[in-house]
Coordinates of C-alpha atoms and ligand atoms in Angstrom, one line a residue:
M240 CA 8.1 76.2 12.2
R241 CA 5.2 76.2 12.1
I242 CA 5.0 71.8 10.1
I243 CA 2.1 70.2 8.4
K244 CA 2.7 66.3 7.4
A245 CA 0.1 65.5 4.9
E246 CA -0.7 61.7 3.7
D247 CA 0.5 62.1 -0.1
Y248 CA 1.5 64.3 -3.4
Y249 CA -2.0 65.4 -4.0
S250 CA -2.7 66.2 -0.5
M251 CA 0.4 68.1 0.8
S252 CA 0.0 69.8 -3.4
R253 CA -3.6 70.8 -1.8
M254 CA -2.4 71.8 1.2
A255 CA -0.2 74.5 0.0
A256 CA -1.8 75.7 -2.8
N257 CA -4.7 76.2 0.2
I258 CA -1.8 78.6 1.9
I259 CA -1.2 79.8 -1.5
S260 CA -5.3 81.4 -2.6
A261 CA -5.4 82.1 1.6
Q262 CA -2.8 84.9 0.2
I263 CA -4.4 86.1 -2.9
I264 CA -7.4 85.8 -1.9
M265 CA -6.7 88.2 2.0
K266 CA -4.9 90.4 -0.4
P267 CA -5.7 90.2 -4.3
K268 CA -2.3 92.4 -4.9
C269 CA 0.1 90.5 -4.0
V270 CA 3.4 89.4 -4.7
L271 CA 4.2 86.0 -5.0
G272 CA 7.7 84.1 -5.3
L273 CA 7.4 81.5 -7.7
A274 CA 9.1 78.1 -8.1
T275 CA 10.0 75.2 -10.2
G276 CA 11.3 71.8 -10.0
A277 CA 8.3 68.6 -9.9
T278 CA 7.6 69.2 -6.5
P279 CA 5.3 72.7 -7.3
L280 CA 3.0 71.1 -10.3
G281 CA 0.4 69.5 -7.8
I282 CA 0.9 72.6 -6.5
Y283 CA 0.2 75.0 -9.6
A284 CA -2.2 72.2 -11.0
Q285 CA -4.1 72.4 -7.8
L286 CA -4.4 76.7 -8.4
I287 CA -5.6 76.0 -11.7
E288 CA -8.4 73.6 -10.5
W289 CA -9.7 76.8 -8.2
Y290 CA -9.9 79.2 -10.9
K291 CA -11.0 77.4 -13.6
K292 CA -14.2 77.1 -11.1
G293 CA -14.4 80.9 -9.7
D294 CA -12.5 80.2 -6.6
L295 CA -9.3 82.2 -6.8
D296 CA -8.4 85.7 -8.8
F297 CA -4.9 85.9 -10.4
S298 CA -6.0 88.7 -12.2
E299 CA -3.9 91.7 -9.6
V300 CA -1.0 89.1 -8.5
T301 CA 2.5 89.6 -9.8
S302 CA 5.2 86.9 -9.9
I303 CA 8.5 86.9 -8.7
N304 CA 10.2 84.3 -9.9
L305 CA 12.8 82.3 -8.2
D306 CA 15.8 82.0 -10.2
E307 CA 16.3 81.0 -14.7
Y308 CA 19.1 78.5 -16.3
K309 CA 21.4 81.1 -17.3
G310 CA 21.9 80.6 -21.7
L311 CA 18.1 80.5 -22.5
S312 CA 15.5 81.9 -23.8
G313 CA 12.1 81.6 -22.5
D314 CA 11.0 80.1 -25.9
N315 CA 13.1 76.8 -24.7
T316 CA 11.0 74.5 -22.9
Q317 CA 13.3 73.5 -20.3
S318 CA 13.8 76.7 -19.5
Y319 CA 11.8 77.9 -16.6
R320 CA 10.0 80.5 -17.9
Y321 CA 8.8 78.3 -20.0
F322 CA 7.7 75.8 -17.5
M323 CA 6.0 78.8 -15.9
N324 CA 4.0 79.4 -18.6
S325 CA 3.1 75.8 -19.6
N326 CA 2.3 74.8 -15.8
L327 CA 0.4 78.2 -14.5
F328 CA 0.3 81.0 -16.5
D329 CA -1.8 80.1 -19.1
H330 CA -4.6 78.7 -17.7
I331 CA -5.2 82.1 -14.8
N332 CA -6.2 85.3 -16.0
I333 CA -2.0 86.3 -13.8
N334 CA -1.0 89.9 -16.4
K335 CA 1.6 88.1 -17.9
D336 CA 3.6 91.9 -17.4
R337 CA 3.5 90.8 -14.0
T338 CA 5.0 87.5 -14.1
Y339 CA 8.7 88.3 -13.4
V340 CA 11.5 85.6 -14.5
P341 CA 15.6 86.2 -15.0
N342 CA 16.5 86.8 -17.9
G343 CA 18.6 84.3 -19.1
L344 CA 19.2 85.4 -22.3
E345 CA 21.3 88.6 -20.4
Q346 CA 25.0 87.3 -20.4
D347 CA 26.1 90.3 -18.6
S348 CA 25.8 88.5 -15.2
E349 CA 25.7 91.7 -12.5
K350 CA 23.0 93.1 -15.3
A351 CA 20.5 90.5 -15.3
C352 CA 20.9 90.0 -11.3
R353 CA 20.7 94.2 -10.4
E354 CA 17.8 94.5 -13.1
Y355 CA 15.9 91.9 -10.9
N356 CA 16.9 92.3 -7.0
E357 CA 16.2 96.5 -9.1
I358 CA 12.4 94.1 -9.4
I359 CA 12.1 92.9 -6.6
I360 CA 12.4 95.9 -4.9
R361 CA 10.3 98.1 -6.4
C362 CA 7.7 95.3 -6.8
G363 CA 7.8 95.8 -3.0
G364 CA 9.6 92.7 -1.9
V365 CA 7.6 89.1 -1.9
D366 CA 4.4 88.7 -0.1
L367 CA 4.7 84.5 0.1
Q368 CA 7.7 82.5 -1.0
L369 CA 7.2 78.9 -2.2
L370 CA 10.6 77.3 -2.1
G371 CA 11.7 73.7 -3.0
L372 CA 14.1 71.7 -2.0
G373 CA 17.1 70.0 -4.0
N374 CA 17.5 66.8 -3.1
N375 CA 22.6 69.5 -1.2
G376 CA 19.6 71.1 0.1
H377 CA 20.0 74.0 -2.0
I378 CA 16.9 76.5 -2.3
G379 CA 16.4 78.6 -5.8
F380 CA 20.3 77.7 -7.1
N381 CA 21.9 79.1 -3.6
E382 CA 24.3 75.6 -3.8
P383 CA 26.0 74.7 -0.3
G384 CA 28.7 76.7 0.5
E385 CA 26.9 80.0 -0.7
A386 CA 26.8 83.1 1.8
F387 CA 23.9 83.7 3.4
E388 CA 23.7 87.5 2.6
K389 CA 23.9 87.3 -1.4
E390 CA 20.9 88.6 -3.6
T391 CA 20.1 87.8 -7.2
H392 CA 23.3 86.5 -8.7
C393 CA 25.1 84.2 -11.3
V394 CA 25.8 80.2 -9.5
K395 CA 28.5 77.5 -11.2
L396 CA 25.7 74.8 -10.6
T397 CA 26.9 71.2 -8.7
D398 CA 27.4 68.6 -10.4
S399 CA 24.7 66.9 -8.1
T400 CA 22.4 68.9 -9.3
V401 CA 23.2 69.6 -13.1
K402 CA 22.9 65.0 -12.5
A403 CA 19.3 65.9 -9.9
N404 CA 18.1 68.1 -13.4
A405 CA 19.2 66.1 -15.7
R406 CA 15.9 63.8 -15.6
F407 CA 14.0 67.0 -17.6
F408 CA 17.2 67.9 -20.5
E409 CA 17.4 64.6 -23.4
N410 CA 21.2 64.1 -21.4
E411 CA 23.3 65.5 -19.0
D412 CA 25.6 67.5 -21.5
Q413 CA 22.9 69.9 -22.5
V414 CA 21.6 71.1 -18.7
P415 CA 23.3 74.8 -18.8
K416 CA 26.1 75.1 -15.5
E417 CA 24.9 78.5 -15.0
A418 CA 22.3 79.7 -13.3
Y419 CA 20.8 83.1 -12.6
T420 CA 18.9 83.0 -8.6
M421 CA 16.8 85.2 -6.4
G422 CA 20.3 84.5 -2.7
I423 CA 19.4 83.4 0.7
K424 CA 19.5 87.2 1.7
S425 CA 16.3 87.5 -1.0
I426 CA 14.5 84.6 0.2
M427 CA 14.7 85.6 3.7
Q428 CA 13.0 88.5 3.5
A429 CA 10.0 87.4 2.0
R430 CA 7.2 87.9 3.6
K431 CA 6.4 84.2 4.8
I432 CA 7.6 80.9 3.2
V433 CA 5.7 78.1 1.8
I434 CA 8.5 75.3 1.3
V435 CA 7.3 71.9 0.5
V436 CA 8.6 68.3 0.1
N437 CA 7.7 65.0 -1.0
G438 CA 9.0 62.1 -0.6
E439 CA 11.0 59.3 0.4
E440 CA 13.9 60.5 -0.8
K441 CA 13.8 63.8 0.8
A442 CA 13.9 62.4 4.1
D443 CA 17.7 62.4 4.9
I444 CA 17.8 66.8 3.3
V445 CA 14.9 66.8 5.5
K446 CA 16.3 66.3 8.3
E447 CA 20.1 67.6 8.0
A448 CA 17.5 71.2 7.4
F449 CA 15.1 71.4 10.1
L450 CA 16.2 69.0 12.4
G451 CA 20.0 70.4 12.5
P452 CA 22.2 73.0 12.5
V453 CA 22.2 76.2 10.8
T454 CA 24.7 76.7 8.5
P455 CA 25.0 76.9 4.6
K456 CA 26.6 73.5 4.0
I457 CA 23.1 72.7 3.8
P458 CA 21.5 77.0 2.9
A459 CA 17.2 75.6 3.3
S460 CA 18.7 75.3 7.5
V461 CA 18.9 79.3 7.1
L462 CA 15.0 78.9 7.0
Q463 CA 14.9 77.8 10.2
L464 CA 16.0 81.8 11.4
H465 CA 12.4 83.0 10.2
N466 CA 9.3 83.8 11.8
D467 CA 7.1 82.7 9.0
V468 CA 7.9 79.4 7.7
T469 CA 5.5 76.4 6.7
L470 CA 6.4 73.1 5.6
V471 CA 4.8 70.8 3.8
G472 CA 5.4 67.2 2.9
D473 CA 3.6 64.2 2.4
K474 CA 4.3 61.4 5.6
K475 CA 7.4 60.3 3.7
A476 CA 9.9 63.2 3.6
L477 CA 9.0 64.0 6.6
K478 CA 9.1 60.7 7.9
Y479 CA 11.8 62.3 10.3
I480 CA 10.2 65.2 11.7
E481 CA 7.8 64.8 14.6
Ligands
GLP282 C1 15.8 72.8 -9.4 C2 15.1 74.0 -9.0 C3 14.7 74.0 -7.7 C4 14.1 72.9 -7.0 C5 14.8 72.2 -7.1 C6 13.9 71.0 -6.5 O1 16.9 73.0 -8.8 N1 16.0 74.8 -9.4 O2 13.9 75.2 -7.1 O3 13.4 73.6 -6.0 O4 14.9 71.9 -8.8 O5 13.4 70.3 -7.2 P1 12.3 69.4 -7.3 O6 11.1 69.9 -6.9 O7 11.9 68.5 -8.5 O8 13.1 67.9 -5.9

């Protein structure tokens, strides 16, 4: 695992955005695996800035997002489709028909997940997967205890994740309790992975995930077994990492 320790959130975002832009420049027809959450916002802002300066071209890029709340439509301001449109896709020249997010409105979980797995295969797999890290070690919405061999599936969110994500909703009751997520197996099949972390509150889970044993209790720990992972964090989140 490569580790990049950045001074602060801004510099963490630039470092990670640099890796993503290198990917796009080296392979314009690449497939990016994208993530939501607060952490990647600075990366998306940076990518938009470089696009506006003419340094980046997304016209041939395909994106496949990690996850979506079950029951939310893409127009719902809390959906991950809405998040991606408003924080990235609406500001760059990506072809929206090639931006994929699980279909939150599909009530048939098996169908929603099967179709998403087919999309990933049809696109030829993910070249670069961007990940954030949940407070309990989740990646995508793979909560502690999930089997490592799963592809896209429906998950019941843990209380801690519902609480953590309540900051984006009016109150906790409004947070959907289920989500569709790419599984650990799908994530591990990405050719490159970049995981981003910032802030003191992530320091303990970063230590457990990357210095501790590989265990489904800390889903992100499986990344230790991937052969091309870059951990990009600010110095607060990486305070236990040499
Ligand atoms: C959500 C998302 C994850 C994300 C995590 C951390 O649960 N499903 O993909 O990594 O939150 O979010 P944040 O970056 O806001 O800490």
